[in-house]
Coordinates of C-alpha atoms and ligand atoms in Angstrom, one line a residue:
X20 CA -8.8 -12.5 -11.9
X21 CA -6.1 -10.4 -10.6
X22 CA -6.4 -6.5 -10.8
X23 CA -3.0 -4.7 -9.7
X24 CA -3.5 -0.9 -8.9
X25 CA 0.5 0.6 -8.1
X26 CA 1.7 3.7 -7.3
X27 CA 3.0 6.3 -5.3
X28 CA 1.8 7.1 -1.7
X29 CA -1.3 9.1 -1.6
X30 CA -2.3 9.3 -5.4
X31 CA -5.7 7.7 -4.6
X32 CA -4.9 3.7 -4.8
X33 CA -6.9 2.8 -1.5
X34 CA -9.9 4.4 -2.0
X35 CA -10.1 3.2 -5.6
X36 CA -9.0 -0.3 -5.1
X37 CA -11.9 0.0 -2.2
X38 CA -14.4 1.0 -4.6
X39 CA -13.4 -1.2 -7.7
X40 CA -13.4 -4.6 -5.7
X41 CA -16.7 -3.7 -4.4
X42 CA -18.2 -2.7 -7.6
X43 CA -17.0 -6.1 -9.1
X44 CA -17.4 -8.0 -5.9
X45 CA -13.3 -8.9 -5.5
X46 CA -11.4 -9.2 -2.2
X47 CA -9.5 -6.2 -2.1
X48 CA -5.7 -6.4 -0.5
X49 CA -4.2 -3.2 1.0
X50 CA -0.6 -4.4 0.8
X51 CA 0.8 -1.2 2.2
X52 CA -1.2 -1.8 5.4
X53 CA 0.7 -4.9 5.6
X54 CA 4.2 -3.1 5.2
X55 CA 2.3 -0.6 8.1
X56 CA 1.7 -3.3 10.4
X57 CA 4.7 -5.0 10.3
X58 CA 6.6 -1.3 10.8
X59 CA 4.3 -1.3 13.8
X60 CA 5.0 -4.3 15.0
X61 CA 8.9 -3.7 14.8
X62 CA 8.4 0.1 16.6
X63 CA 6.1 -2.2 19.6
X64 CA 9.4 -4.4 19.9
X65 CA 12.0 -1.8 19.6
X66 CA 13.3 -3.6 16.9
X67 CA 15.3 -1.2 14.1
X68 CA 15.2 -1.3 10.6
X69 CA 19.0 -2.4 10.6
X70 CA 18.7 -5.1 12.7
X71 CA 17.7 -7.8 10.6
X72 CA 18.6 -10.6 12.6
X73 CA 15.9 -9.2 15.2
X74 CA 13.8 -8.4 12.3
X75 CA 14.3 -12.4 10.8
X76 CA 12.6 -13.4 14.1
X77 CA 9.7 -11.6 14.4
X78 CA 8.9 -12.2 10.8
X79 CA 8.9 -16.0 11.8
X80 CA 6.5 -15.7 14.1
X81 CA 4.2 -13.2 12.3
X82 CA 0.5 -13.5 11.7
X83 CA -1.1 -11.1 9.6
X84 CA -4.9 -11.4 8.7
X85 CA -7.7 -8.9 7.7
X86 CA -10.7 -9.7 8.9
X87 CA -14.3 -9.9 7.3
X88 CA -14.8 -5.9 7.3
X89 CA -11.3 -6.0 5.6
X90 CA -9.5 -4.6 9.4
X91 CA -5.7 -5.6 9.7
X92 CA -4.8 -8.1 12.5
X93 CA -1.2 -8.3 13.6
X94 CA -0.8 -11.0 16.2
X95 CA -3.9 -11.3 17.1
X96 CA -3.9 -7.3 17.3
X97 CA -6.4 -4.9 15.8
X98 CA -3.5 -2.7 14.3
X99 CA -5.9 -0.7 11.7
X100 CA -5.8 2.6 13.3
X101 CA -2.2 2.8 14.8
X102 CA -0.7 2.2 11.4
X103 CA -2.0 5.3 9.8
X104 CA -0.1 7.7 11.8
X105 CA 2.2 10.1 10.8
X106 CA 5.1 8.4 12.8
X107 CA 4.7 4.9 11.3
X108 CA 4.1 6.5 7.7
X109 CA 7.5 7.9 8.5
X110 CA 9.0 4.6 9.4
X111 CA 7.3 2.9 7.0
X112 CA 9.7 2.9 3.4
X113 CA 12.8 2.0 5.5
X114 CA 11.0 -1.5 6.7
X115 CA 9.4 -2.1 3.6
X116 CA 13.3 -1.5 1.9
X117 CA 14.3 -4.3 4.2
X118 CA 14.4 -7.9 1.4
X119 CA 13.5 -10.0 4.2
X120 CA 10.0 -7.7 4.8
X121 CA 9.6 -7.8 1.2
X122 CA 9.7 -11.6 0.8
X123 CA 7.5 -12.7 4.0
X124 CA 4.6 -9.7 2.4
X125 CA 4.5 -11.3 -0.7
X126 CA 4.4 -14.9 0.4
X127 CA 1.6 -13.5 2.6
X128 CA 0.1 -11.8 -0.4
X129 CA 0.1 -14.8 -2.9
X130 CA -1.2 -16.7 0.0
X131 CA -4.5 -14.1 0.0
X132 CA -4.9 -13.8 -3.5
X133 CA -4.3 -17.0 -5.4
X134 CA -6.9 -18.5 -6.5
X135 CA -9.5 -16.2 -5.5
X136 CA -10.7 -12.5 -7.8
X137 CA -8.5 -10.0 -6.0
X138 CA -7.7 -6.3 -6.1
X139 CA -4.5 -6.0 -5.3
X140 CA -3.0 -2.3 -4.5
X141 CA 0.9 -1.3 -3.7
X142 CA 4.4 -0.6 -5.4
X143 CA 5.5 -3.7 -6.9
X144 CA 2.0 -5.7 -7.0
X145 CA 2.4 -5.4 -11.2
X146 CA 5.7 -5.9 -11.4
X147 CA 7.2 -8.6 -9.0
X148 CA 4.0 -9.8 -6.8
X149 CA 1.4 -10.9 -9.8
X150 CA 3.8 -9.4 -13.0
X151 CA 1.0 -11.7 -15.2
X152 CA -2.1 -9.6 -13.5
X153 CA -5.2 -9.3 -16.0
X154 CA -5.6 -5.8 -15.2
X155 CA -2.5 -3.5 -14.1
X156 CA -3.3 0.3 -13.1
X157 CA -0.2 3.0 -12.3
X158 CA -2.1 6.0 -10.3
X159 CA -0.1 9.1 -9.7
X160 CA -1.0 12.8 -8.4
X161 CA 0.5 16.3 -8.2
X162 CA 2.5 16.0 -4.7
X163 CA 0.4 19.7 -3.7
X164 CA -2.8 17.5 -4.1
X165 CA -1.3 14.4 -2.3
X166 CA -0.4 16.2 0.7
X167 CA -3.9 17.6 1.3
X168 CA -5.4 13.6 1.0
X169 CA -2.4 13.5 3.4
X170 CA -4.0 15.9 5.5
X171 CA -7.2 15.0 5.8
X172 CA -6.3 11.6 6.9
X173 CA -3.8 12.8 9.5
X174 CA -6.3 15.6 11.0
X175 CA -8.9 12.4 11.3
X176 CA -6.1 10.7 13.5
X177 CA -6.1 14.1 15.4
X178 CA -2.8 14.7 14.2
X179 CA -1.7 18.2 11.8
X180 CA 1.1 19.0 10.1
X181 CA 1.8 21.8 7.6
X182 CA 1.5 21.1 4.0
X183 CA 5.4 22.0 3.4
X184 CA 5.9 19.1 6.1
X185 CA 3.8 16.6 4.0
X186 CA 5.2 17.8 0.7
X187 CA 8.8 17.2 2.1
X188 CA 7.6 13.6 3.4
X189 CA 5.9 12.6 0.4
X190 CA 9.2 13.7 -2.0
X191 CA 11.5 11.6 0.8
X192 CA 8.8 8.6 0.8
X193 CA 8.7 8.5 -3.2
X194 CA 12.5 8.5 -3.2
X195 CA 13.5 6.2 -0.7
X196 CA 10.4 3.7 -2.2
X197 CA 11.5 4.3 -6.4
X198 CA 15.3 4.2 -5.3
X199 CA 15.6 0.7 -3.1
X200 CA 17.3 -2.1 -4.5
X201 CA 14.6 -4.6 -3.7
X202 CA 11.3 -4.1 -6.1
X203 CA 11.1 -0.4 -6.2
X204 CA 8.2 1.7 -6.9
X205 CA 8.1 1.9 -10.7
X206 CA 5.1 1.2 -13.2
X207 CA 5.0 -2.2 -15.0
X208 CA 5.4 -1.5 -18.7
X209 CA 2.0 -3.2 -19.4
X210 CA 0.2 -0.5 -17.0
X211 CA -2.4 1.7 -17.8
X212 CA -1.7 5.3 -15.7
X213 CA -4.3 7.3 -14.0
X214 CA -3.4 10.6 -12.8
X215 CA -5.7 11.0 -10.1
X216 CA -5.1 14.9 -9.8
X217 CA -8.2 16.6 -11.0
X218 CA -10.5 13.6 -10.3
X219 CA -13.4 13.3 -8.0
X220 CA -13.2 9.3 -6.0
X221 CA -16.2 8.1 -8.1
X222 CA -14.2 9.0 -11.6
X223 CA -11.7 7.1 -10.8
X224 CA -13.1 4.3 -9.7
X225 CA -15.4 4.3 -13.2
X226 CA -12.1 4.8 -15.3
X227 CA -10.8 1.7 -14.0
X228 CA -14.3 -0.3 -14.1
X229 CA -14.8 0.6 -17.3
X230 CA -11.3 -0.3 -19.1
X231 CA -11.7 -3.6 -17.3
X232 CA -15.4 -4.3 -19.0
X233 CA -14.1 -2.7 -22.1
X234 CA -11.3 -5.4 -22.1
X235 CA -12.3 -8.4 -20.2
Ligands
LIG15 O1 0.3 2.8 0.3 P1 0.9 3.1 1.7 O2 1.3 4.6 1.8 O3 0.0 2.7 2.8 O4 2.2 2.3 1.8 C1 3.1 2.4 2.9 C2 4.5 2.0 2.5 O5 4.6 0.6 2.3 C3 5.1 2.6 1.3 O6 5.9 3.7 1.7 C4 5.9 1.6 0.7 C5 5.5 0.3 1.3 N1 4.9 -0.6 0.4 C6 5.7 -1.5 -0.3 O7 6.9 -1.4 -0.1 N2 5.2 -2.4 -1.1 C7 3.9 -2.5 -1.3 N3 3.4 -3.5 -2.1 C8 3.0 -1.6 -0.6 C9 3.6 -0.7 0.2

């Protein structure tokens, strides 16, 4: 079974995919770590966004894998903490605009999750990656309340920022992520949206498990 949990960054997808693919014993797939990794990868090699001939080569060689506590390899590389920063969350929508990027994640991504009960979070997991999901969830939050979950991710990186800063990143982020050509952020018409603003973690993890038991 495939569950796909979109939407924008910050309106509570990780923590709920966490908690719903534990709950129902799945293999849960952070897809936006992989667009992180590769835009750390790229920053390691000084390679741009624009340079996709560069960027064609190092997605040949590429290895991606999370290991068994569901960390992100890059190369061989535990990449799981680097990629949460506020510089490579500043990089990361002009990567993940770039086709090439798009196609090698979602080879990468079918790879993961064929076959096996997966919860899949991201932008376009409902919509291009598994558009025949079971299950297909659109979360979304006020932007106020997704820059404090901003926050208190980047002061646990030892990093601050004002919350006028992370409003203004989060508006450019949702832009540049709904306007690309190449599967933009939008929600399948088959989705079920949670807004996530005015809900504790466990709520929305119990929305979600119980629509699927309702409708299994
Ligand atoms: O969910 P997140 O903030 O970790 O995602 C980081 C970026 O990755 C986001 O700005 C857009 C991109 N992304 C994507 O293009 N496609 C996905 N399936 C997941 C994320």
């Amino acid at each position: 079974m495939i569950i796909a949990i979109d939407g924008p960054s910050a309106s509570g997808k990780s923590t709920t995919a966490k908690g719903v693919a534990e709950k129902l014993g799945f293999t849960h797939l952070d897809t936006g770590a992989m667009c992180r990794a590769v835009t750390w990868g790229l920053k390691n090699a000084e390679i741009t966004a624009d340079d996709i001939e560069m960027i064609r080569h190092f997605l040949s060689e590429i290895e991606i894998y999370f290991d068994a506590t569901n960390r992100i390899h890059l190369n061989g590389i535990d990449v799981s903490r680097e990629i949460r920063s506020g510089d490579i969350s500043s990089r990361v929508s002009a990567v993940s605009a770039v086709p090439e990027v798009r196609e090698k994640m979602v080879q990468i991504q079918l790879q993961i999750a064929k076959g096996n009960n997966c919860v899949l979070e991201g932008r376009d997991i409902g919509t291009v990656v598994f558009p025949n999901a079971e299950f297909k969830f659109f979360l979304i939050a006020d932007v106020d309340v997704r820059a404090k979950r901003r926050l208190i991710d980047l002061e646990k990186m030892g990093e601050t920022k004002t919350i006028s800063e992370l409003i203004a990143d989060i508006r450019r982020r949702d832009e540049l992520d709904s306007s690309r050509d190449h599967s933009p952020l939008i929600q399948a018409e088959d989705a079920i949206p949670i807004d996530t603003s005015q809900l504790t973690i466990d709520e929305q993890i119990n929305k979600i498990i119980n629509h699927i038991n309702l409708n299994k």
